[in-house]
Coordinates of C-alpha atoms and ligand atoms in Angstrom, one line a residue:
M896 CA 47.4 68.6 83.0
C897 CA 47.1 68.7 79.2
G898 CA 46.9 72.1 77.6
I899 CA 44.3 72.8 75.0
V900 CA 44.1 75.9 72.8
G901 CA 41.8 76.9 70.0
Y902 CA 41.8 79.9 67.6
I903 CA 39.2 81.4 65.2
G904 CA 39.7 84.8 63.6
K905 CA 41.6 86.9 61.1
D906 CA 45.1 85.9 62.1
N907 CA 47.2 82.9 61.1
A908 CA 45.7 80.2 63.3
T909 CA 49.0 78.1 63.4
R910 CA 50.9 81.0 64.9
A911 CA 48.4 81.5 67.7
L912 CA 48.1 77.8 68.4
I913 CA 51.8 77.0 68.5
S914 CA 52.7 80.1 70.7
G915 CA 49.7 79.1 72.9
L916 CA 51.0 75.6 73.2
Y917 CA 54.5 76.8 74.3
R918 CA 52.8 78.8 77.0
L919 CA 50.7 75.9 78.1
E920 CA 53.5 73.3 77.9
Y921 CA 54.0 73.3 81.7
R922 CA 50.6 71.6 81.9
G923 CA 51.9 68.4 80.1
Y924 CA 54.7 67.7 77.7
D925 CA 54.8 64.2 76.5
S926 CA 53.2 64.8 73.0
A927 CA 51.6 67.5 71.0
G928 CA 49.4 68.0 68.0
I929 CA 47.5 70.5 65.9
A930 CA 44.4 70.4 63.6
L931 CA 43.6 73.2 61.1
L932 CA 40.5 73.6 59.1
T933 CA 41.2 74.1 55.4
K934 CA 38.8 74.4 52.5
D935 CA 38.9 70.6 51.7
N936 CA 40.0 68.8 54.8
I937 CA 41.3 68.9 58.3
F938 CA 45.1 69.2 58.3
L939 CA 46.4 67.1 61.2
K940 CA 49.9 66.7 62.7
K941 CA 50.7 64.9 66.0
V942 CA 54.1 64.0 67.4
A943 CA 55.4 62.3 70.5
G944 CA 57.7 64.7 72.5
R945 CA 57.7 68.4 73.2
V946 CA 55.9 71.3 71.5
S947 CA 59.2 72.3 69.8
E948 CA 59.1 68.9 68.0
L949 CA 55.7 69.7 66.7
D950 CA 56.8 73.2 65.8
N951 CA 59.7 71.8 63.8
A952 CA 57.6 69.2 62.1
I953 CA 55.1 71.6 60.7
R954 CA 57.4 74.6 60.0
D955 CA 56.8 75.8 56.5
R956 CA 54.6 72.8 55.9
V957 CA 51.2 74.0 57.1
P958 CA 48.3 75.2 55.0
D959 CA 46.8 78.7 55.6
A960 CA 44.0 78.5 58.1
S961 CA 42.1 80.8 60.4
I962 CA 40.5 78.1 62.5
G963 CA 42.3 75.4 64.5
I964 CA 42.8 73.6 67.7
A965 CA 46.0 72.2 69.4
H966 CA 47.0 70.2 72.4
T967 CA 50.0 69.4 74.7
R968 CA 49.5 66.1 76.4
W969 CA 50.1 64.5 79.8
A970 CA 49.2 60.9 79.0
T971 CA 46.5 59.1 81.1
H972 CA 45.1 56.5 78.7
G973 CA 47.4 55.2 76.0
V974 CA 51.2 55.6 75.9
P975 CA 52.6 58.9 74.7
N976 CA 53.2 58.3 71.0
D977 CA 52.2 60.0 67.7
I978 CA 48.9 58.1 67.3
N979 CA 47.7 58.7 70.9
A980 CA 48.5 62.4 70.7
H981 CA 45.6 64.8 70.3
P982 CA 43.7 66.0 68.3
H983 CA 41.5 63.0 67.7
T984 CA 39.1 62.5 64.8
D985 CA 36.1 60.5 63.7
C986 CA 35.9 57.8 61.0
E987 CA 35.6 60.3 58.1
K988 CA 38.0 62.9 59.6
R989 CA 35.3 65.5 59.6
F990 CA 35.6 66.4 63.3
A991 CA 38.7 67.0 65.3
V992 CA 38.8 67.3 69.1
V993 CA 41.3 68.2 71.8
H994 CA 40.5 67.2 75.3
N995 CA 41.8 67.8 78.8
G996 CA 40.3 65.4 81.4
I997 CA 39.2 61.8 81.4
I998 CA 36.1 60.1 80.0
E999 CA 35.7 57.5 82.6
N1000 CA 33.0 55.4 80.8
Y1001 CA 34.9 55.4 77.5
R1002 CA 35.1 51.6 77.3
T1003 CA 31.3 51.3 77.3
L1004 CA 30.9 54.1 74.8
K1005 CA 33.6 52.6 72.6
K1006 CA 31.8 49.2 72.5
F1007 CA 28.5 51.0 71.7
L1008 CA 30.2 52.9 68.9
E1009 CA 32.0 49.9 67.5
K1010 CA 28.7 48.1 67.2
K1011 CA 27.5 50.9 65.1
G1012 CA 30.5 50.5 62.8
H1013 CA 32.9 53.2 64.1
R1014 CA 36.6 52.3 63.7
F1015 CA 39.0 53.3 66.4
E1016 CA 42.7 54.0 65.9
T1017 CA 44.1 54.9 69.3
D1018 CA 44.2 53.6 72.9
T1019 CA 42.8 56.8 74.3
D1020 CA 39.6 57.6 76.2
T1021 CA 39.3 60.8 74.1
E1022 CA 38.7 59.1 70.8
V1023 CA 35.1 58.3 71.7
I1024 CA 34.4 62.0 71.7
P1025 CA 34.7 62.7 67.9
H1026 CA 33.0 59.4 67.1
L1027 CA 30.1 60.2 69.4
I1028 CA 29.8 63.7 67.8
E1029 CA 29.9 62.0 64.4
E1030 CA 27.1 59.7 65.5
F1031 CA 24.8 62.5 66.6
Y1032 CA 25.7 65.1 64.0
D1033 CA 22.7 66.5 62.2
N1034 CA 24.0 69.7 60.5
D1035 CA 24.5 71.5 63.9
L1036 CA 27.8 71.0 65.6
M1037 CA 26.7 72.6 68.9
S1038 CA 23.7 70.3 69.2
A1039 CA 25.8 67.2 68.4
V1040 CA 28.4 68.2 71.1
K1041 CA 25.7 68.8 73.7
K1042 CA 24.2 65.4 73.0
A1043 CA 27.5 63.7 73.1
C1044 CA 28.4 65.3 76.4
S1045 CA 25.2 64.0 77.9
Y1046 CA 26.8 60.5 77.6
F1047 CA 30.1 61.3 79.2
K1048 CA 31.1 60.4 82.8
G1049 CA 34.2 62.1 83.9
T1050 CA 35.9 65.4 83.3
Y1051 CA 36.5 67.4 80.1
G1052 CA 37.6 70.6 78.6
L1053 CA 37.0 70.3 74.9
A1054 CA 37.6 72.3 71.7
I1055 CA 36.1 70.9 68.5
I1056 CA 36.3 71.9 64.8
S1057 CA 34.3 70.4 62.0
L1058 CA 34.6 70.4 58.2
A1059 CA 30.8 70.7 57.9
N1060 CA 30.7 73.9 60.0
P1061 CA 33.8 75.7 58.8
D1062 CA 32.9 79.0 60.3
C1063 CA 32.9 78.1 64.0
L1064 CA 34.7 76.5 66.9
V1065 CA 32.8 74.8 69.7
V1066 CA 34.1 74.5 73.2
T1067 CA 32.7 73.1 76.4
R1068 CA 33.8 72.0 79.9
M1069 CA 33.0 69.8 82.8
G1070 CA 35.5 69.8 85.7
S1071 CA 38.4 70.9 83.5
P1072 CA 39.3 74.6 83.1
L1073 CA 38.5 76.5 79.9
V1074 CA 38.8 80.2 79.3
I1075 CA 37.7 82.2 76.2
G1076 CA 39.7 85.2 75.2
K1077 CA 37.8 87.8 73.1
G1078 CA 39.9 89.9 70.6
K1079 CA 38.8 92.1 67.8
D1080 CA 37.1 89.7 65.3
E1081 CA 39.0 86.8 66.8
Y1082 CA 38.7 84.5 69.8
I1083 CA 41.4 82.4 71.4
V1084 CA 40.3 79.7 73.9
A1085 CA 42.7 77.8 76.2
S1086 CA 43.0 75.8 79.4
D1087 CA 44.5 78.9 81.1
L1088 CA 45.2 82.6 80.6
A1089 CA 48.9 82.0 79.7
A1090 CA 48.0 81.2 76.1
I1091 CA 45.5 84.1 75.9
I1092 CA 47.1 87.3 77.3
S1093 CA 49.3 88.1 74.3
Y1094 CA 46.0 88.4 72.3
T1095 CA 43.6 90.1 74.7
D1096 CA 42.8 90.9 78.3
K1097 CA 39.1 90.3 77.8
V1098 CA 38.1 86.9 78.9
I1099 CA 35.0 84.8 79.6
Y1100 CA 35.2 81.9 82.1
L1101 CA 33.0 79.0 81.1
N1102 CA 31.1 77.3 83.8
D1103 CA 30.7 73.5 84.0
G1104 CA 28.1 72.3 81.6
D1105 CA 28.4 75.4 79.4
V1106 CA 28.8 75.0 75.6
A1107 CA 30.0 77.9 73.4
E1108 CA 29.7 78.2 69.7
I1109 CA 32.3 80.7 68.6
H1110 CA 32.5 82.7 65.3
P1111 CA 35.2 85.3 64.6
D1112 CA 32.8 88.1 65.4
R1113 CA 30.4 86.6 67.9
L1114 CA 29.7 83.8 70.4
R1115 CA 26.8 82.0 71.8
I1116 CA 26.9 80.2 75.2
E1117 CA 24.3 77.7 76.4
S1118 CA 24.2 75.8 79.6
R1119 CA 23.3 72.2 78.9
E1120 CA 21.0 72.4 81.9
F1121 CA 19.6 75.9 81.9
G1122 CA 19.6 77.1 78.3
P1123 CA 21.1 80.4 77.0
V1124 CA 23.8 82.1 79.1
A1125 CA 24.8 85.8 78.7
P1126 CA 28.6 85.9 78.4
E1127 CA 30.2 87.8 81.2
I1128 CA 33.4 89.5 80.0
E1129 CA 36.1 90.1 82.6
R1130 CA 39.3 92.0 82.3
V1131 CA 42.5 90.2 83.4
T1132 CA 45.6 92.0 84.8
L1133 CA 48.2 89.3 84.0
S1134 CA 51.2 90.6 82.0
L1135 CA 53.4 88.8 79.6
E1136 CA 56.4 89.6 81.8
Q1137 CA 54.9 87.6 84.6
I1138 CA 54.8 84.5 82.4
E1139 CA 58.3 84.8 80.9
R1140 CA 61.6 83.6 82.3
G1141 CA 63.1 87.1 82.3
G1142 CA 66.8 86.1 82.0
Y1143 CA 66.7 83.3 84.5
K1144 CA 67.8 79.8 83.4
H1145 CA 64.5 78.3 84.7
F1146 CA 61.1 79.4 85.8
M1147 CA 61.7 77.7 89.1
L1148 CA 64.8 79.8 89.8
K1149 CA 62.9 83.0 88.8
E1150 CA 60.0 82.0 91.1
I1151 CA 62.4 81.4 94.0
Y1152 CA 63.9 84.8 93.5
E1153 CA 60.5 86.4 93.2
Q1154 CA 59.6 85.3 96.8
P1155 CA 60.4 88.6 98.7
V1156 CA 58.2 90.5 96.2
I1157 CA 55.4 87.9 96.3
L1158 CA 55.3 88.0 100.1
R1159 CA 55.0 91.7 100.1
D1160 CA 52.0 91.3 97.7
T1161 CA 50.5 88.6 100.0
I1162 CA 50.6 90.9 103.1
R1163 CA 49.9 94.2 101.3
G1164 CA 46.9 96.0 102.9
R1165 CA 46.2 93.1 105.2
L1166 CA 48.0 94.1 108.4
N1167 CA 46.6 96.5 111.0
Y1168 CA 49.4 97.4 113.4
E1169 CA 47.2 99.6 115.6
E1170 CA 45.0 96.7 116.5
G1171 CA 47.7 94.0 116.0
I1172 CA 45.5 92.1 113.7
A1173 CA 45.2 90.9 110.1
R1174 CA 42.4 91.9 107.8
L1175 CA 41.2 89.4 105.1
H1176 CA 38.5 91.0 103.1
G1177 CA 37.8 87.9 101.0
I1178 CA 36.5 86.0 104.0
A1179 CA 35.0 89.1 105.8
N1180 CA 31.5 87.6 105.9
Y1181 CA 32.8 84.4 107.4
I1182 CA 35.0 85.7 110.2
E1183 CA 32.6 85.1 113.0
K1184 CA 31.8 81.6 111.8
L1185 CA 35.5 80.9 111.7
R1186 CA 36.1 82.5 115.1
D1187 CA 33.5 80.2 116.6
A1188 CA 34.4 77.1 114.6
E1189 CA 34.6 73.9 116.6
R1190 CA 36.8 72.4 114.0
I1191 CA 38.6 73.3 110.8
I1192 CA 39.5 70.8 108.1
I1193 CA 42.2 71.9 105.7
I1194 CA 42.1 69.9 102.4
A1195 CA 44.8 69.9 99.7
C1196 CA 47.3 67.9 97.7
G1197 CA 51.1 67.9 97.4
T1198 CA 52.9 71.1 98.3
S1199 CA 49.6 72.8 99.2
W1200 CA 49.0 70.0 101.7
H1201 CA 52.3 70.7 103.3
A1202 CA 51.3 74.3 103.6
G1203 CA 48.1 73.1 105.2
L1204 CA 50.1 71.2 107.8
I1205 CA 51.9 74.4 108.7
G1206 CA 48.5 76.1 108.8
E1207 CA 47.3 73.5 111.2
Y1208 CA 50.1 74.1 113.6
M1209 CA 49.7 77.9 113.4
I1210 CA 45.9 78.0 113.9
E1211 CA 46.0 75.5 116.7
S1212 CA 48.7 77.3 118.7
L1213 CA 47.6 80.9 118.0
A1214 CA 43.8 80.5 118.0
E1215 CA 43.3 77.2 119.8
I1216 CA 40.8 75.9 117.2
P1217 CA 41.2 72.1 116.5
V1218 CA 42.4 71.6 113.0
E1219 CA 42.9 68.5 110.8
V1220 CA 44.6 68.3 107.5
E1221 CA 43.3 65.9 104.8
Y1222 CA 44.6 64.8 101.4
S1223 CA 41.8 65.8 99.0
S1224 CA 42.0 62.4 97.3
E1225 CA 41.3 60.6 100.6
F1226 CA 38.7 63.1 101.8
R1227 CA 36.5 62.8 98.7
Y1228 CA 36.1 59.1 98.9
R1229 CA 35.5 58.5 102.6
R1230 CA 32.6 59.5 104.7
P1231 CA 33.7 62.6 106.3
V1232 CA 31.8 63.6 109.5
L1233 CA 31.1 67.3 109.0
K1234 CA 29.1 68.4 112.0
K1235 CA 27.7 71.9 112.3
G1236 CA 30.6 74.1 113.4
T1237 CA 33.1 72.5 111.1
I1238 CA 34.6 74.7 108.4
C1239 CA 36.6 73.4 105.5
I1240 CA 39.5 75.3 104.0
V1241 CA 40.7 74.0 100.6
V1242 CA 44.2 75.1 99.5
S1243 CA 45.3 75.1 95.9
Q1244 CA 47.8 77.0 93.9
S1245 CA 46.1 76.3 90.5
G1246 CA 42.6 76.2 91.8
E1247 CA 42.0 73.4 89.3
T1248 CA 43.3 70.2 91.0
A1249 CA 40.7 67.6 90.3
D1250 CA 40.8 65.9 93.7
T1251 CA 40.6 69.2 95.6
L1252 CA 37.8 70.4 93.5
A1253 CA 35.9 67.1 94.1
A1254 CA 36.6 67.3 97.9
L1255 CA 35.3 70.9 97.9
R1256 CA 32.1 69.7 96.3
E1257 CA 31.9 66.8 98.6
A1258 CA 32.2 69.1 101.7
K1259 CA 29.5 71.4 100.3
R1260 CA 27.3 68.4 99.6
H1261 CA 27.5 67.7 103.4
G1262 CA 26.4 71.3 104.0
A1263 CA 29.8 72.6 105.2
T1264 CA 31.0 76.1 104.7
V1265 CA 34.1 75.8 102.4
L1266 CA 36.6 78.6 102.2
G1267 CA 39.5 78.7 99.7
I1268 CA 43.2 79.7 99.8
C1269 CA 44.0 80.0 96.1
N1270 CA 46.4 81.5 93.7
V1271 CA 44.8 81.5 90.3
V1272 CA 42.1 84.2 90.2
G1273 CA 38.9 83.0 88.6
S1274 CA 39.9 79.3 88.8
S1275 CA 37.3 76.7 89.5
I1276 CA 38.1 76.3 93.2
A1277 CA 38.2 80.1 93.7
R1278 CA 34.8 80.3 92.1
E1279 CA 33.1 77.4 93.8
T1280 CA 34.2 78.1 97.4
D1281 CA 31.9 80.2 99.6
A1282 CA 34.6 82.8 100.0
G1283 CA 38.4 82.8 99.9
I1284 CA 41.8 84.4 100.3
Y1285 CA 43.9 84.9 97.2
I1286 CA 47.6 84.4 98.0
H1287 CA 48.8 86.8 95.2
A1288 CA 51.8 84.8 94.1
G1289 CA 51.3 85.6 90.4
P1290 CA 51.5 82.9 87.8
E1291 CA 53.6 79.9 88.8
I1292 CA 55.0 78.1 85.7
G1293 CA 57.8 75.9 87.2
V1294 CA 56.2 72.6 87.8
A1295 CA 57.8 72.4 91.2
S1296 CA 55.9 74.8 93.4
T1297 CA 58.0 77.3 95.3
K1298 CA 56.6 80.8 95.6
A1299 CA 53.0 79.6 95.9
F1300 CA 54.1 77.5 98.9
M1301 CA 55.7 80.5 100.6
A1302 CA 52.6 82.6 99.9
Q1303 CA 50.3 79.9 101.2
I1304 CA 52.3 79.8 104.5
M1305 CA 52.2 83.5 104.7
T1306 CA 48.4 83.4 104.2
F1307 CA 48.1 80.9 107.0
A1308 CA 50.2 83.3 109.2
L1309 CA 47.7 86.1 108.5
L1310 CA 44.7 83.8 109.1
S1311 CA 46.1 82.5 112.4
L1312 CA 46.9 86.0 113.5
L1313 CA 43.4 87.1 112.7
L1314 CA 41.8 84.1 114.5
G1315 CA 44.3 84.3 117.3
R1316 CA 43.5 87.9 118.0
L1317 CA 39.8 87.3 117.8
R1318 CA 40.0 84.5 120.3
R1319 CA 42.8 84.9 122.7
L1320 CA 45.9 86.9 121.8
P1321 CA 46.5 90.3 123.4
V1322 CA 47.1 93.2 121.1
D1323 CA 50.8 93.4 121.9
E1324 CA 51.4 89.9 120.9
G1325 CA 49.5 90.6 117.6
R1326 CA 51.8 93.6 117.0
D1327 CA 54.9 91.5 117.7
I1328 CA 53.7 89.0 115.1
I1329 CA 53.1 91.9 112.6
N1330 CA 56.6 93.2 113.1
A1331 CA 58.0 89.8 112.5
I1332 CA 55.9 89.2 109.4
R1333 CA 57.0 92.5 108.0
R1334 CA 60.6 91.6 108.3
I1335 CA 60.3 88.3 106.5
P1336 CA 60.5 89.6 102.8
D1337 CA 63.8 91.5 103.6
Q1338 CA 65.1 88.5 105.5
I1339 CA 64.4 86.3 102.4
Q1340 CA 66.0 88.9 100.2
S1341 CA 69.2 88.8 102.2
L1342 CA 69.2 85.0 102.1
L1343 CA 68.8 85.1 98.3
E1344 CA 71.9 87.3 98.2
E1345 CA 74.0 85.2 100.7
L1346 CA 73.1 81.6 100.2
P1347 CA 73.4 80.6 96.5
G1348 CA 77.3 80.3 96.6
Q1349 CA 77.2 78.0 99.6
I1350 CA 74.3 76.0 98.4
K1351 CA 75.8 75.4 94.9
E1352 CA 78.8 73.9 96.7
L1353 CA 76.6 71.6 98.7
A1354 CA 74.7 70.7 95.5
R1355 CA 78.0 69.8 93.7
T1356 CA 79.0 67.6 96.7
F1357 CA 75.8 65.7 97.0
K1358 CA 74.4 65.6 93.4
D1359 CA 75.2 62.0 92.9
H1360 CA 73.9 60.6 96.2
R1361 CA 70.9 58.3 95.6
N1362 CA 69.1 58.9 98.9
F1363 CA 68.4 61.8 101.2
L1364 CA 66.6 62.1 104.5
Y1365 CA 65.0 65.4 105.6
L1366 CA 64.1 65.9 109.3
G1367 CA 62.3 68.6 111.2
R1368 CA 60.1 69.0 114.2
G1369 CA 57.1 71.2 115.0
Y1370 CA 56.5 73.9 112.4
N1371 CA 59.5 72.6 110.5
F1372 CA 58.3 69.0 110.1
P1373 CA 56.2 70.0 107.1
V1374 CA 59.2 71.9 105.8
A1375 CA 61.2 68.7 105.9
L1376 CA 58.4 67.0 103.9
E1377 CA 58.4 69.8 101.3
G1378 CA 62.2 69.8 101.0
A1379 CA 62.2 66.1 100.3
L1380 CA 59.4 66.5 97.8
K1381 CA 61.2 69.3 95.9
L1382 CA 64.4 67.2 95.7
K1383 CA 62.7 64.0 94.4
E1384 CA 60.4 65.7 91.9
I1385 CA 63.1 67.6 90.0
S1386 CA 66.3 65.6 90.6
Y1387 CA 64.8 62.0 90.7
I1388 CA 66.8 61.4 93.9
H1389 CA 64.9 59.4 96.5
A1390 CA 64.2 61.6 99.5
E1391 CA 62.0 61.2 102.6
G1392 CA 60.8 63.7 105.0
Y1393 CA 60.2 62.7 108.6
P1394 CA 59.4 64.3 112.0
A1395 CA 62.9 64.1 113.5
A1396 CA 61.9 62.0 116.5
E1397 CA 60.2 59.5 114.3
M1398 CA 63.5 58.6 112.8
K1399 CA 64.3 56.1 115.4
H1400 CA 61.1 54.2 114.7
G1401 CA 62.4 53.0 111.4
P1402 CA 64.3 55.3 109.0
I1403 CA 67.3 55.3 111.3
A1404 CA 68.1 51.9 109.7
L1405 CA 68.9 53.7 106.5
I1406 CA 71.6 55.8 108.1
D1407 CA 75.2 55.1 107.2
K1408 CA 78.2 57.1 106.1
N1409 CA 76.7 57.7 102.7
M1410 CA 73.4 59.1 103.8
P1411 CA 73.0 62.9 103.8
V1412 CA 70.5 64.0 106.3
V1413 CA 69.1 67.5 106.1
V1414 CA 68.0 68.6 109.6
I1415 CA 66.2 71.8 110.3
A1416 CA 67.5 72.7 113.7
I1417 CA 66.5 76.3 114.4
K1418 CA 66.5 77.8 117.9
D1419 CA 62.8 77.3 118.6
A1420 CA 61.0 75.7 121.5
I1421 CA 62.1 72.1 120.6
Y1422 CA 65.7 72.9 119.6
D1423 CA 67.3 70.7 122.3
K1424 CA 65.3 67.7 121.2
V1425 CA 66.5 68.2 117.6
I1426 CA 70.0 68.4 118.8
S1427 CA 69.6 64.9 120.4
N1428 CA 68.3 63.6 117.0
I1429 CA 71.4 65.0 115.3
E1430 CA 73.5 63.1 117.8
E1431 CA 71.7 59.9 116.9
I1432 CA 72.5 60.5 113.2
R1433 CA 76.2 61.3 113.9
T1434 CA 76.6 58.2 116.1
R1435 CA 75.7 56.2 113.0
Q1436 CA 78.1 58.2 110.8
G1437 CA 75.3 59.9 108.8
I1438 CA 76.2 63.2 107.1
V1439 CA 74.3 66.1 108.7
I1440 CA 73.4 69.2 106.7
A1441 CA 71.8 71.5 109.2
V1442 CA 69.6 74.6 108.7
G1443 CA 70.2 76.6 111.9
S1444 CA 69.5 80.0 113.4
E1445 CA 72.1 82.6 112.7
G1446 CA 74.6 82.9 115.6
D1447 CA 74.2 79.3 116.7
S1448 CA 77.9 78.5 116.7
Q1449 CA 77.4 75.5 118.9
L1450 CA 75.4 73.7 116.2
K1451 CA 78.2 74.2 113.7
K1452 CA 80.4 72.0 115.8
N1453 CA 78.0 69.1 115.8
V1454 CA 77.2 68.9 112.1
D1455 CA 79.0 68.5 108.7
H1456 CA 77.5 71.5 106.9
I1457 CA 75.5 74.3 108.2
I1458 CA 73.2 76.8 106.5
Y1459 CA 72.1 79.8 108.6
V1460 CA 68.8 81.6 108.5
P1461 CA 68.0 84.8 110.4
K1462 CA 65.9 84.7 113.6
T1463 CA 62.2 85.1 113.6
L1464 CA 59.2 83.9 115.6
D1465 CA 58.8 80.1 115.9
H1466 CA 55.7 79.9 113.7
L1467 CA 57.2 82.0 110.9
Y1468 CA 60.5 80.0 110.6
P1469 CA 59.1 77.8 107.7
L1470 CA 59.1 80.9 105.5
L1471 CA 62.9 81.1 106.0
T1472 CA 63.9 77.5 106.4
I1473 CA 62.3 76.3 103.2
L1474 CA 64.4 78.7 101.1
P1475 CA 67.7 76.8 101.3
L1476 CA 65.9 73.6 100.7
Q1477 CA 64.3 75.0 97.5
L1478 CA 67.7 76.2 96.3
L1479 CA 69.4 72.9 97.2
A1480 CA 66.9 70.9 95.2
Y1481 CA 67.1 73.3 92.3
Y1482 CA 70.9 73.3 92.0
I1483 CA 71.2 69.5 92.5
A1484 CA 68.7 69.0 89.6
D1485 CA 70.5 71.6 87.5
F1486 CA 74.0 70.1 88.1
R1487 CA 72.5 66.7 87.1
G1488 CA 71.6 68.3 83.8
L1489 CA 67.8 67.8 84.2
D1490 CA 64.9 69.8 82.9
V1491 CA 64.0 71.5 86.1
D1492 CA 60.9 73.1 84.8
K1493 CA 59.5 70.0 83.2
P1494 CA 60.3 67.0 85.3
R1495 CA 59.5 63.7 83.9
N1496 CA 56.0 62.3 84.5
L1497 CA 54.7 65.5 86.2
A1498 CA 52.5 68.3 85.1
K1499 CA 51.7 71.6 86.7
S1500 CA 48.0 71.3 87.3
V1501 CA 46.6 67.9 88.1
T1502 CA 43.2 68.1 86.5
V1503 CA 42.6 64.3 86.5
E1504 CA 42.2 62.2 89.5
Ligands
F6R398 C1 54.8 70.0 93.9 C2 53.5 70.5 93.4 C3 52.3 69.6 93.6 C4 51.1 70.5 93.9 C5 49.8 69.7 93.9 C6 48.6 70.5 94.3 O1 55.8 70.9 93.7 O2 53.5 71.5 92.8 O3 52.5 68.7 94.7 O4 51.3 71.2 95.1 O5 49.7 69.0 92.7 O6 48.4 71.5 93.3 P1 47.5 72.8 93.6 O7 48.1 73.5 94.7 O8 47.5 73.5 92.3 O9 46.2 72.2 94.0

């Protein structure tokens, strides 16, 4: 949510900043801006709209500069227009700041600063930052930034340049991500690695409360609380190929097609057929605690929350440990009862979701062990959990999560196998599960070859419908939720997911001859019940699009459209049934001519609450 990038070094700063912004655009895309330090002033350009609009506005019209900062915005305070776009400056335009996060006490600070004569131009919370730095500045930018930060309540990742200190860039963070890339006589800082890896693979992750003063050839880091910090340089393995579209029309489609490969990465080295068990080295020291847990609480938001629900069903049925699934935003603000024997598992693709990070900290404050299921290596959540499992989905750029969801489900399949075997499952059953897990990537590969033609047809037929209902039961109830979420977020069609049997407690009133109802009706333990639900829809003339198990010819007779998926074990079906729903959402949005990768009002990583 908001992307910030800063550059200092020998190269042309504009080039580094604009290419960085393009790579960070998935974090927010309602306005963009750049500030460059020149000999006499700070050159500033801000525009409402996409990065390309900023790029066009400054092309051939920028001064030479080797220090600068830039921003792509997802508006929180102040409508997205030119003025509210970042960077923001002080009264004399001597300091420029880009910010990701929210300064919650900005109204109080603004009043304080206005009394001191500061003049404000925007409706943003961010504008108090340069003014406060101006207020405290005494020939040392880093000290002024540190002092200003001690007044902020909220979250921030900041990059600051100053006319008075033309040889350095200062950055700091609290609750919002910030990575420093170290090149040869140059540094590039950004909200995430995507903007950095074309420059260098050497990075330094800042911790909350750290402030860094960066010169082209050196940097100094200080923790506001603990004093000087020795920079720890890490090498990253991310490649440019992984963050490019590679011939696909959209990142979302590329990421859907990557799923077989991703799942092979998720399970690689983690299955032991001999013992019929999974091995998860990241949580090796917590296995006994987990095995003996009296209760597990899974905490997440959005799609990750849906994966958590599938995890709940898997762990309860395979390992018989009671599991609850909580929205991070709810968990953090109520009084959770975390008795000894409760283990929390936070699930997050980005590892930066503000509510999940806050929930993690809240759980730790109560003394709970908190484990993570995360995608982004080195992210805040990955670093703050006691231990965790990486899902190995690679960078997910499409705003609508697809491959991360699959990899999260697979990770829960591994975890439930491990816990199940440690608690109650015989080795043979463990081996059957391993066999089924190993087949999944190939099964998805075949579906990716077979389904698109049929799904495109369905998408053409239904693209102009205004409402959809998605129904599923058991393991496939969360898949119904996820299918509905995918459709609404990228196509702006209203869609609701429901447990199929709940339909008659309300949503059935919506059903008429214009209502498409997507029903997941695979041959699992509750198949017959779902068939009855389909009858209830048909009786009311609803249009049924069913996802069924291959070979189920009976089902075909009872529905309007059918999409088959291959057979697997009940608890692994979500890995197959979600695929047609991802494709359906994608093609409907594409046929509607929408920007699939950058849906309106959304941003990839929600770093504000
Ligand atoms: C939907 C989607 C969001 C995220 C949610 C949590 O397609 O991507 O609902 O799942 O914002 O994000 P993470 O998993 O990064 O914590």
